[in-house]
Structure formats: C-alpha cells, structure tokens
Coordinates of C-alpha atoms and ligand atoms in Angstrom, one line a residue:
X39 CA -15.1 -15.3 20.2
X40 CA -15.7 -17.4 17.1
X41 CA -14.3 -15.1 14.2
X42 CA -10.7 -13.6 15.1
X43 CA -11.8 -10.0 13.1
X44 CA -15.1 -9.4 13.7
X45 CA -17.2 -6.6 12.4
X46 CA -19.2 -4.1 14.7
X47 CA -21.8 -1.6 13.0
X48 CA -22.6 1.6 13.7
X49 CA -25.1 1.4 16.3
X50 CA -22.4 0.4 18.9
X51 CA -19.7 2.7 18.0
X52 CA -19.0 5.8 20.0
X53 CA -18.1 9.4 17.9
X54 CA -15.7 10.3 16.8
X55 CA -14.2 6.7 16.5
X56 CA -10.4 6.3 17.1
X57 CA -8.1 4.9 14.7
X58 CA -7.1 2.2 16.8
X59 CA -7.9 1.2 20.5
X60 CA -7.4 -1.9 22.9
X61 CA -10.2 -3.3 24.7
X62 CA -10.5 -6.1 27.0
X63 CA -13.6 -8.3 26.4
X64 CA -14.5 -11.8 28.2
X65 CA -12.5 -14.0 25.9
X66 CA -9.2 -11.4 26.6
X67 CA -7.7 -8.4 24.9
X68 CA -8.9 -7.1 21.4
X69 CA -7.8 -4.4 19.0
X70 CA -10.4 -2.4 17.9
X71 CA -9.8 -0.7 14.5
X72 CA -11.6 1.7 12.6
X73 CA -12.0 -0.5 9.4
X74 CA -10.7 2.3 6.9
X75 CA -11.6 0.5 4.0
X76 CA -15.4 1.2 4.6
X77 CA -15.0 4.9 4.8
X78 CA -16.4 7.2 3.9
X79 CA -19.8 5.0 3.3
X80 CA -19.6 3.2 6.6
X81 CA -18.3 3.4 9.9
X82 CA -17.4 0.2 10.8
X83 CA -15.1 -1.5 13.6
X84 CA -13.1 -4.4 13.1
X85 CA -12.4 -6.6 16.1
X86 CA -8.7 -8.3 16.0
X87 CA -8.4 -11.3 18.5
X88 CA -5.0 -12.4 17.3
X89 CA -2.1 -11.4 15.3
X90 CA -2.9 -13.1 11.9
X91 CA -6.1 -11.1 12.2
X92 CA -4.5 -7.8 12.4
X93 CA -1.7 -8.7 9.9
X94 CA -4.9 -9.5 7.5
X95 CA -6.0 -6.0 8.4
X96 CA -2.8 -4.2 7.5
X97 CA -2.5 -5.9 4.5
X98 CA -6.0 -4.9 3.2
X99 CA -5.7 -1.5 4.5
X100 CA -8.2 -1.5 7.1
X101 CA -5.4 0.2 9.0
X102 CA -2.6 2.1 7.6
X103 CA -0.8 5.2 6.9
X104 CA 3.0 4.9 8.6
X105 CA 2.6 6.2 12.0
X106 CA -0.6 4.0 12.7
X107 CA 1.1 1.2 11.1
X108 CA 3.8 1.3 13.8
X109 CA 1.1 1.7 16.7
X110 CA -0.7 -1.0 15.5
X111 CA 2.6 -3.3 15.1
X112 CA 3.3 -2.8 18.8
X113 CA -0.1 -3.7 20.1
X114 CA -0.1 -6.3 18.0
X115 CA 3.0 -7.5 19.8
X116 CA 1.1 -6.7 22.9
X117 CA -2.0 -8.7 22.0
X118 CA 0.4 -11.8 21.0
X119 CA 1.9 -11.5 24.3
X120 CA -1.4 -11.2 26.4
X121 CA -3.1 -14.0 24.5
X122 CA -0.1 -16.4 25.2
X123 CA 0.7 -16.5 21.4
X124 CA 4.7 -16.8 20.0
X125 CA 5.6 -13.1 20.1
X126 CA 8.8 -13.8 18.3
X127 CA 6.9 -15.4 15.4
X128 CA 4.0 -12.6 15.7
X129 CA 6.5 -10.0 15.7
X130 CA 7.9 -11.3 12.5
X131 CA 4.5 -12.1 10.9
X132 CA 3.9 -8.1 11.7
X133 CA 7.0 -6.4 10.6
X134 CA 6.7 -8.5 7.2
X135 CA 2.7 -7.5 6.7
X136 CA 4.0 -4.7 4.7
X137 CA 7.6 -3.3 4.0
X138 CA 7.9 0.2 2.9
X139 CA 6.7 2.3 6.2
X140 CA 9.7 1.8 8.7
X141 CA 7.2 2.9 11.3
X142 CA 5.9 -0.9 11.3
X143 CA 9.1 -2.4 12.1
X144 CA 10.1 0.5 14.4
X145 CA 6.8 -0.4 16.5
X146 CA 6.9 -4.0 16.4
X147 CA 10.7 -3.6 17.6
X148 CA 9.8 -1.3 20.4
X149 CA 7.1 -3.4 22.2
X150 CA 9.3 -6.9 21.6
X151 CA 12.2 -5.4 22.7
X152 CA 10.2 -4.2 25.9
X153 CA 8.7 -7.8 26.1
X154 CA 11.9 -9.8 26.1
X155 CA 13.4 -7.2 28.7
X156 CA 10.8 -7.5 31.3
X157 CA 10.5 -11.3 30.5
X158 CA 14.6 -11.7 31.0
X159 CA 14.2 -9.3 34.0
X160 CA 11.0 -11.1 36.2
X161 CA 10.5 -14.5 34.3
X162 CA 6.9 -13.7 34.4
X163 CA 4.9 -13.6 31.2
X164 CA 2.1 -11.5 32.5
X165 CA 4.7 -9.2 33.4
X166 CA 6.1 -9.2 30.1
X167 CA 2.8 -8.8 28.4
X168 CA 2.6 -5.6 30.4
X169 CA 5.5 -4.2 29.5
X170 CA 5.1 -4.9 26.0
X171 CA 1.2 -2.9 26.1
X172 CA 2.9 -0.4 28.0
X173 CA 5.6 0.3 25.3
X174 CA 2.5 0.1 22.9
X175 CA 0.8 3.0 25.0
X176 CA 3.5 5.2 24.9
X177 CA 4.4 5.2 21.4
X178 CA 0.5 5.8 20.6
X179 CA 1.0 8.9 23.4
X180 CA 4.1 9.9 21.4
X181 CA 2.8 10.0 18.2
X182 CA 0.1 12.5 19.2
X183 CA 2.5 14.9 21.1
X184 CA 4.9 14.1 17.7
X185 CA 1.7 15.4 15.7
X186 CA 1.3 18.5 17.8
X187 CA 4.6 19.5 17.4
X188 CA 4.8 19.2 13.7
X189 CA 1.6 21.1 13.0
X190 CA 3.1 24.0 15.1
X191 CA 6.5 24.0 13.2
X192 CA 4.5 23.2 9.6
X193 CA 2.3 26.3 10.3
X194 CA 5.4 28.5 11.1
X195 CA 7.1 27.3 8.1
X196 CA 3.8 28.2 6.1
X197 CA 3.4 31.6 7.9
X198 CA 7.5 32.3 6.8
X199 CA 7.2 30.6 3.3
X200 CA 3.8 32.4 2.4
X201 CA 3.4 35.9 4.7
X202 CA -0.1 37.1 4.5
X203 CA -2.2 34.1 5.0
X204 CA -4.5 32.4 2.9
X205 CA -2.9 29.5 2.0
X206 CA -3.7 27.2 -0.6
X207 CA -2.6 23.8 0.2
X208 CA -2.2 20.7 -2.1
X209 CA -2.2 17.2 -0.1
X210 CA -1.9 13.7 -1.5
X211 CA -2.8 10.3 0.3
X212 CA -4.3 10.8 3.9
X213 CA -1.8 12.1 6.7
X214 CA -4.9 12.9 9.4
X215 CA -6.0 11.5 12.4
X216 CA -6.5 8.3 10.7
X217 CA -2.9 7.4 10.3
X218 CA -2.0 8.7 13.8
X219 CA -2.5 8.8 17.6
X220 CA -3.3 12.4 17.3
X221 CA -4.4 14.6 14.4
X222 CA -1.5 13.1 11.8
X223 CA 1.6 15.0 10.2
X224 CA 0.7 16.9 6.9
X225 CA -2.9 17.4 7.4
X226 CA -2.6 18.3 10.8
X227 CA -0.3 21.2 9.4
X228 CA -3.3 22.0 7.4
X229 CA -5.6 22.0 10.3
X230 CA -3.6 24.1 12.6
X231 CA -3.7 26.7 9.5
X232 CA -7.6 26.5 9.1
X233 CA -7.8 26.8 13.1
X234 CA -5.6 29.7 12.8
X235 CA -8.2 31.3 10.3
X236 CA -5.1 30.9 7.3
X237 CA -6.2 28.3 5.1
X238 CA -7.9 29.5 2.2
X239 CA -8.2 26.0 0.4
X240 CA -7.0 22.3 1.1
X241 CA -6.7 21.1 -2.3
X242 CA -7.0 17.1 -2.5
X243 CA -5.5 15.0 -4.6
X244 CA -8.2 11.7 -4.9
X245 CA -4.9 9.5 -4.8
X246 CA -5.4 6.7 -7.2
X247 CA -5.8 3.8 -7.0
X248 CA -7.1 3.2 -3.5
X249 CA -8.6 6.6 -3.4
X250 CA -7.1 7.6 0.3
X251 CA -7.4 11.2 -0.8
X252 CA -11.1 10.9 -1.9
X253 CA -12.3 8.7 1.0
X254 CA -10.4 9.7 3.7
X255 CA -8.8 13.0 3.6
X256 CA -12.2 14.5 2.2
X257 CA -13.8 12.8 5.0
X258 CA -11.3 14.0 7.3
X259 CA -11.6 17.8 5.8
X260 CA -15.4 17.4 6.2
X261 CA -15.2 16.6 9.4
X262 CA -13.1 19.4 10.4
X263 CA -15.0 21.9 8.5
X264 CA -11.9 22.8 6.4
X265 CA -12.3 24.4 2.8
X266 CA -11.4 21.7 0.7
X267 CA -11.7 20.7 -3.3
X268 CA -11.3 17.1 -4.7
X269 CA -9.5 16.8 -8.0
X270 CA -8.0 13.9 -9.8
X271 CA -4.3 13.2 -9.7
X272 CA -3.9 14.0 -13.2
X273 CA -5.5 17.7 -12.8
X274 CA -2.9 18.4 -10.3
X275 CA -0.6 19.9 -13.0
X276 CA -3.3 22.4 -14.5
X277 CA -3.9 23.5 -11.1
X278 CA -0.1 24.3 -10.5
X279 CA 0.0 26.1 -13.7
X280 CA -3.2 28.4 -12.8
X281 CA -1.5 29.5 -9.7
X282 CA -3.8 27.7 -7.4
X283 CA -1.6 26.3 -5.1
X284 CA 0.7 27.9 -2.4
X285 CA 2.7 24.8 -1.0
X286 CA 2.3 20.8 -1.7
X287 CA 2.2 19.2 1.7
X288 CA 2.8 15.7 2.2
X289 CA 3.6 12.6 4.5
X290 CA 6.2 10.3 4.2
X291 CA 6.7 6.3 4.8
X292 CA 10.4 6.2 5.0
X293 CA 13.1 8.7 4.9
X294 CA 16.4 7.1 3.8
X295 CA 20.0 8.6 5.5
X296 CA 20.0 10.7 2.0
X297 CA 16.8 12.3 2.4
X298 CA 15.0 10.7 0.0
X299 CA 11.6 10.3 0.6
X300 CA 9.2 7.1 0.0
X301 CA 5.7 8.1 -0.2
X302 CA 2.1 7.2 -1.6
X303 CA 2.6 6.8 -5.4
X304 CA 2.2 10.2 -7.1
X305 CA 4.2 11.8 -4.4
X306 CA 7.1 12.2 -6.7
X307 CA 5.5 13.7 -9.6
X308 CA 4.1 16.6 -7.4
X309 CA 7.4 17.2 -6.3
X310 CA 8.7 17.6 -10.0
X311 CA 5.5 19.9 -10.7
X312 CA 6.0 21.6 -7.6
X313 CA 10.3 22.5 -8.5
X314 CA 8.7 23.2 -12.1
X315 CA 6.0 25.9 -10.6
X316 CA 8.5 27.2 -8.0
X317 CA 5.9 26.2 -5.3
X318 CA 7.4 24.8 -2.1
X319 CA 7.1 21.0 -1.6
X320 CA 7.1 20.4 2.1
X321 CA 7.4 16.9 3.9
X322 CA 5.9 16.6 7.1
X323 CA 6.7 13.3 9.0
X324 CA 7.7 12.0 12.7
X325 CA 11.5 11.5 13.3
X326 CA 10.5 7.3 13.3
X327 CA 9.8 7.8 9.8
X328 CA 13.5 8.8 9.2
X329 CA 15.5 5.5 8.5
X330 CA 19.3 5.6 9.0
X331 CA 19.4 1.9 8.0
X332 CA 18.3 2.8 4.9
X333 CA 21.0 4.5 3.0
X334 CA 19.4 6.1 0.0
X335 CA 16.3 6.2 -2.3
X336 CA 17.3 3.1 -4.2
X337 CA 17.6 0.9 -1.6
X338 CA 13.6 1.4 0.0
X339 CA 11.6 -1.3 -0.7
X340 CA 8.3 -0.2 -2.4
X341 CA 5.3 -2.4 -2.0
X342 CA 3.9 -3.7 -5.3
X343 CA 0.1 -4.3 -4.7
X344 CA -2.1 -6.5 -6.7
X345 CA -3.1 -5.4 -10.4
X346 CA -7.1 -6.0 -9.7
X347 CA -6.7 -2.7 -7.8
X348 CA -6.0 -0.7 -11.0
X349 CA -7.9 -2.8 -13.1
X350 CA -11.4 -2.9 -11.1
X351 CA -13.1 -0.7 -8.9
X352 CA -13.1 -1.5 -5.1
X353 CA -16.6 -2.8 -6.0
X354 CA -15.1 -5.2 -8.5
X355 CA -16.3 -3.6 -11.7
X356 CA -13.4 -3.9 -14.2
X357 CA -12.0 -0.5 -15.8
X358 CA -9.9 -2.1 -18.3
X359 CA -10.6 -5.1 -20.5
X360 CA -9.9 -8.9 -18.7
X361 CA -6.4 -10.2 -18.8
X362 CA -4.8 -6.5 -18.8
X363 CA -1.4 -6.2 -16.9
X364 CA -1.0 -3.4 -14.5
X365 CA 1.7 -1.7 -12.7
X366 CA 0.6 -1.0 -9.2
X367 CA 3.6 0.3 -7.1
X368 CA 2.1 1.4 -3.8
X369 CA 5.0 4.0 -3.3
X370 CA 7.3 6.2 -5.3
X371 CA 10.7 8.1 -3.6
X372 CA 11.2 11.6 -4.4
X373 CA 14.9 12.6 -4.1
X374 CA 16.1 15.1 -1.7
X375 CA 16.7 17.8 -3.9
X376 CA 12.9 18.1 -4.8
X377 CA 12.2 18.2 -1.0
X378 CA 12.1 22.1 -0.1
X379 CA 11.9 21.3 3.7
X380 CA 11.3 18.6 5.9
X381 CA 9.1 19.2 9.1
X382 CA 9.6 16.6 12.2
X383 CA 8.6 17.2 16.0
X384 CA 12.0 18.4 16.3
X385 CA 11.5 21.2 13.9
X386 CA 12.2 22.1 10.3
X387 CA 14.8 21.0 8.6
X388 CA 15.9 22.9 4.9
X389 CA 17.5 21.7 2.7
X390 CA 17.3 18.2 3.3
X391 CA 20.6 16.8 4.3
X392 CA 22.4 13.6 5.0
X393 CA 24.0 15.3 7.6
X394 CA 20.7 17.3 9.1
X395 CA 19.1 14.0 9.5
X396 CA 21.9 12.4 11.1
X397 CA 21.7 15.4 13.5
X398 CA 18.1 14.5 14.7
X399 CA 17.9 13.4 18.3
X400 CA 16.4 9.5 18.9
Ligands
LIG618 O1 -0.9 2.5 1.7 P1 -1.1 3.4 2.9 O2 -2.4 4.4 2.5 O3 -0.8 3.1 4.1 O4 -0.3 5.1 2.5 C1 -0.3 6.1 3.3 C2 0.7 7.0 2.9 O5 1.3 7.3 1.8 C3 0.6 8.1 3.7 O6 0.9 9.4 2.9 C4 2.0 7.9 4.5 O7 1.8 7.3 6.1 C5 2.3 9.1 5.5 S1 0.8 9.4 6.7 C6 1.5 10.4 7.7

C-alpha cells in the first residue's frame, strides 16, 4: 500500500459507517476511520496503515472525541505491534498527539500494558500483538456498554429533575456515536429521551471554530430523527433567558480529581449561564475520563490549536484581516461548583466532590 493513509469514497462504504474499525488487508491490518473532517458533506473513510498516519488523523480531528480517542489510541498500539513497528515509540507518539482528553493516554496504556505483559510471558511478538488487539477490542466493547448505562442513568436524572417530560436540552460539541464505541455520552442521554418520547427539542450549539455541533451533532440528530435546532454559540444566552432550555448536557475530555471538567471551549460560559438561569448543567462521561492523577482544573493541559482555524473558514476563506492574531484554545475548564451532576456508567454524582470521584470503581 503506497499511501499509508488512503481515502475511500462513498461507493465502497457500508451504512451506517462506524467511527472506527480494524480490517485485515492483503498488506497487513489497517485501521479504518470515518473522516470526521469531511462530514456532513461527504462520508469518506480514511485507511491508516501505520501509526504516523493515525497520529495525523488524530491531530487533524479526522478521529476525535474523548472516548473514541482512547479506542483509536489502543488500536494504534495494536497496529504498531501487528506491523512489527517499535511499540514503545508508537505509544509515545500516540499519547502525545493531543494533550487534553485523558482517554487517549488511558487507551494507549491499556493496549501497551497488554502487549508488554504478553511479550514478557510468551516471548512471542505475534502473541503480544494479539494481546494488544484484544485489549483494544475490549476497550471498544466496554465503551459501548458504558454509553448504554450512562444513557439510562442520564435519562433517569432528567426525569427526576424535570418531571412531566418534554425535555428541551441544550448541548455543545459532539458527543454521539461519532465519539464512541456505542451511542456516546451526553448525546446518548438525549437519544434515550427521544426514544422514550420525552425529548421535545435538542438545541445544538454550532461549536466554533471547528463546528462539531453544526457538522456532526446535527448530522447525528438528523440520522436519528430527533427534533433539533442549530444555534450560534452566541445565541445560547438569549435562548436560556427566554426559558427555552430545561437542561444543558455536555461530555468531558478530562475530569480532575477535584471535579473540574475540561470540555470543548464554550462549555464553561454555558455553565455560568445555566447557573444564572437556574438550569441544571449536567456532565456525562465514562469513568475513564476521570483522572485521579490531575489534582485540579489548573493542572489540566488545554490544547492550543492553530490560529487559522479562527481566522479562516474550513475552506480557507479569510474571515479576518490577514495576519490577525487569534486565541484558539480547544477546551475550557468548568469548576465543579457549576456542575449540577456528573453521570457516569456507575451512576449519578451530585454534588460533584473529590470524595465522590475517589469512590468510583476502577
Ligand atoms: O476537539 P474534539 O472535537 O475532540 O472535542 C471533543 C469534545 O470536546 C467532546 O465534547 C468531548 O470529547 C466529550 S465526547 C464524549
């Protein structure tokens, strides 16, 4: 295979496209990703035959979202092992591809540990590669199961906080099947409410500058037949003031030991607005996103992305005078006191305290 990261067009795809899958090819195994940078206008697969290609896909956000980054990282280690590459170097490159979502490091380490242990036990690189792949597959499967449990716990919480149903939920960024092995985190809760006949409206923040809400959440909501309306991020304040939102639901990229939540930039202002308007602000995330090794919000490394993502459209059309400097953090941090509840696969934590997080089973 000449191009280690080749593209496949729509004619070759199955429907619906999973966000990520492992495939055997005549040249060896490959990781097939749905290229999320091309959605919603094209459903194109990206075929990664080596770890540098996968690192590029992670950096460009072709594959993205905390849980899926963990699954991709674990499969990347398996890919390196199966292709006879240096697994330790591959793991370091994968872990360093993006800094904020702790799930990436968790996934890479899980597959790396499985590989190292099997190699020490059997001395056989093929056994070790198989162990890394098995660990990646287990993580993928566990994430799907965690999503289903978070959806059930989250819907129960919505029903408790908002008796009478007809939930109007505002969400930010993209947290559905495109970021997980199953149906996602915050989006999965809204989807469960929809299936139960209790979602009146999903308000979708467009999520500047890369438009994960407009491009991806609106795409997923449409595919699932959910009543949804897109808004600019700037319109969330007036929407809340107009009492059109019953709850804000978001995912998370890393939750510090004190309960501070890093998520897509724009989440923190929503939390402030929600508090002012007495609307529950709910974070939905698997236990793998809670990082006991990060003590507080100030210790979370927030990824800074290139300024051109702010000063140009995705097509390269300038929206600011040439040379304008841009501030482009990919995430922000919401303090725990602004979070009404954290929903994990193990249940709901409210209030979000260090003690409650430390008691989660790992
Ligand atoms: O930069 P991205 O698109 O990877 O950011 C994704 C988010 O911020 C999601 O909200 C977060 O990963 C939670 S997904 C369950």
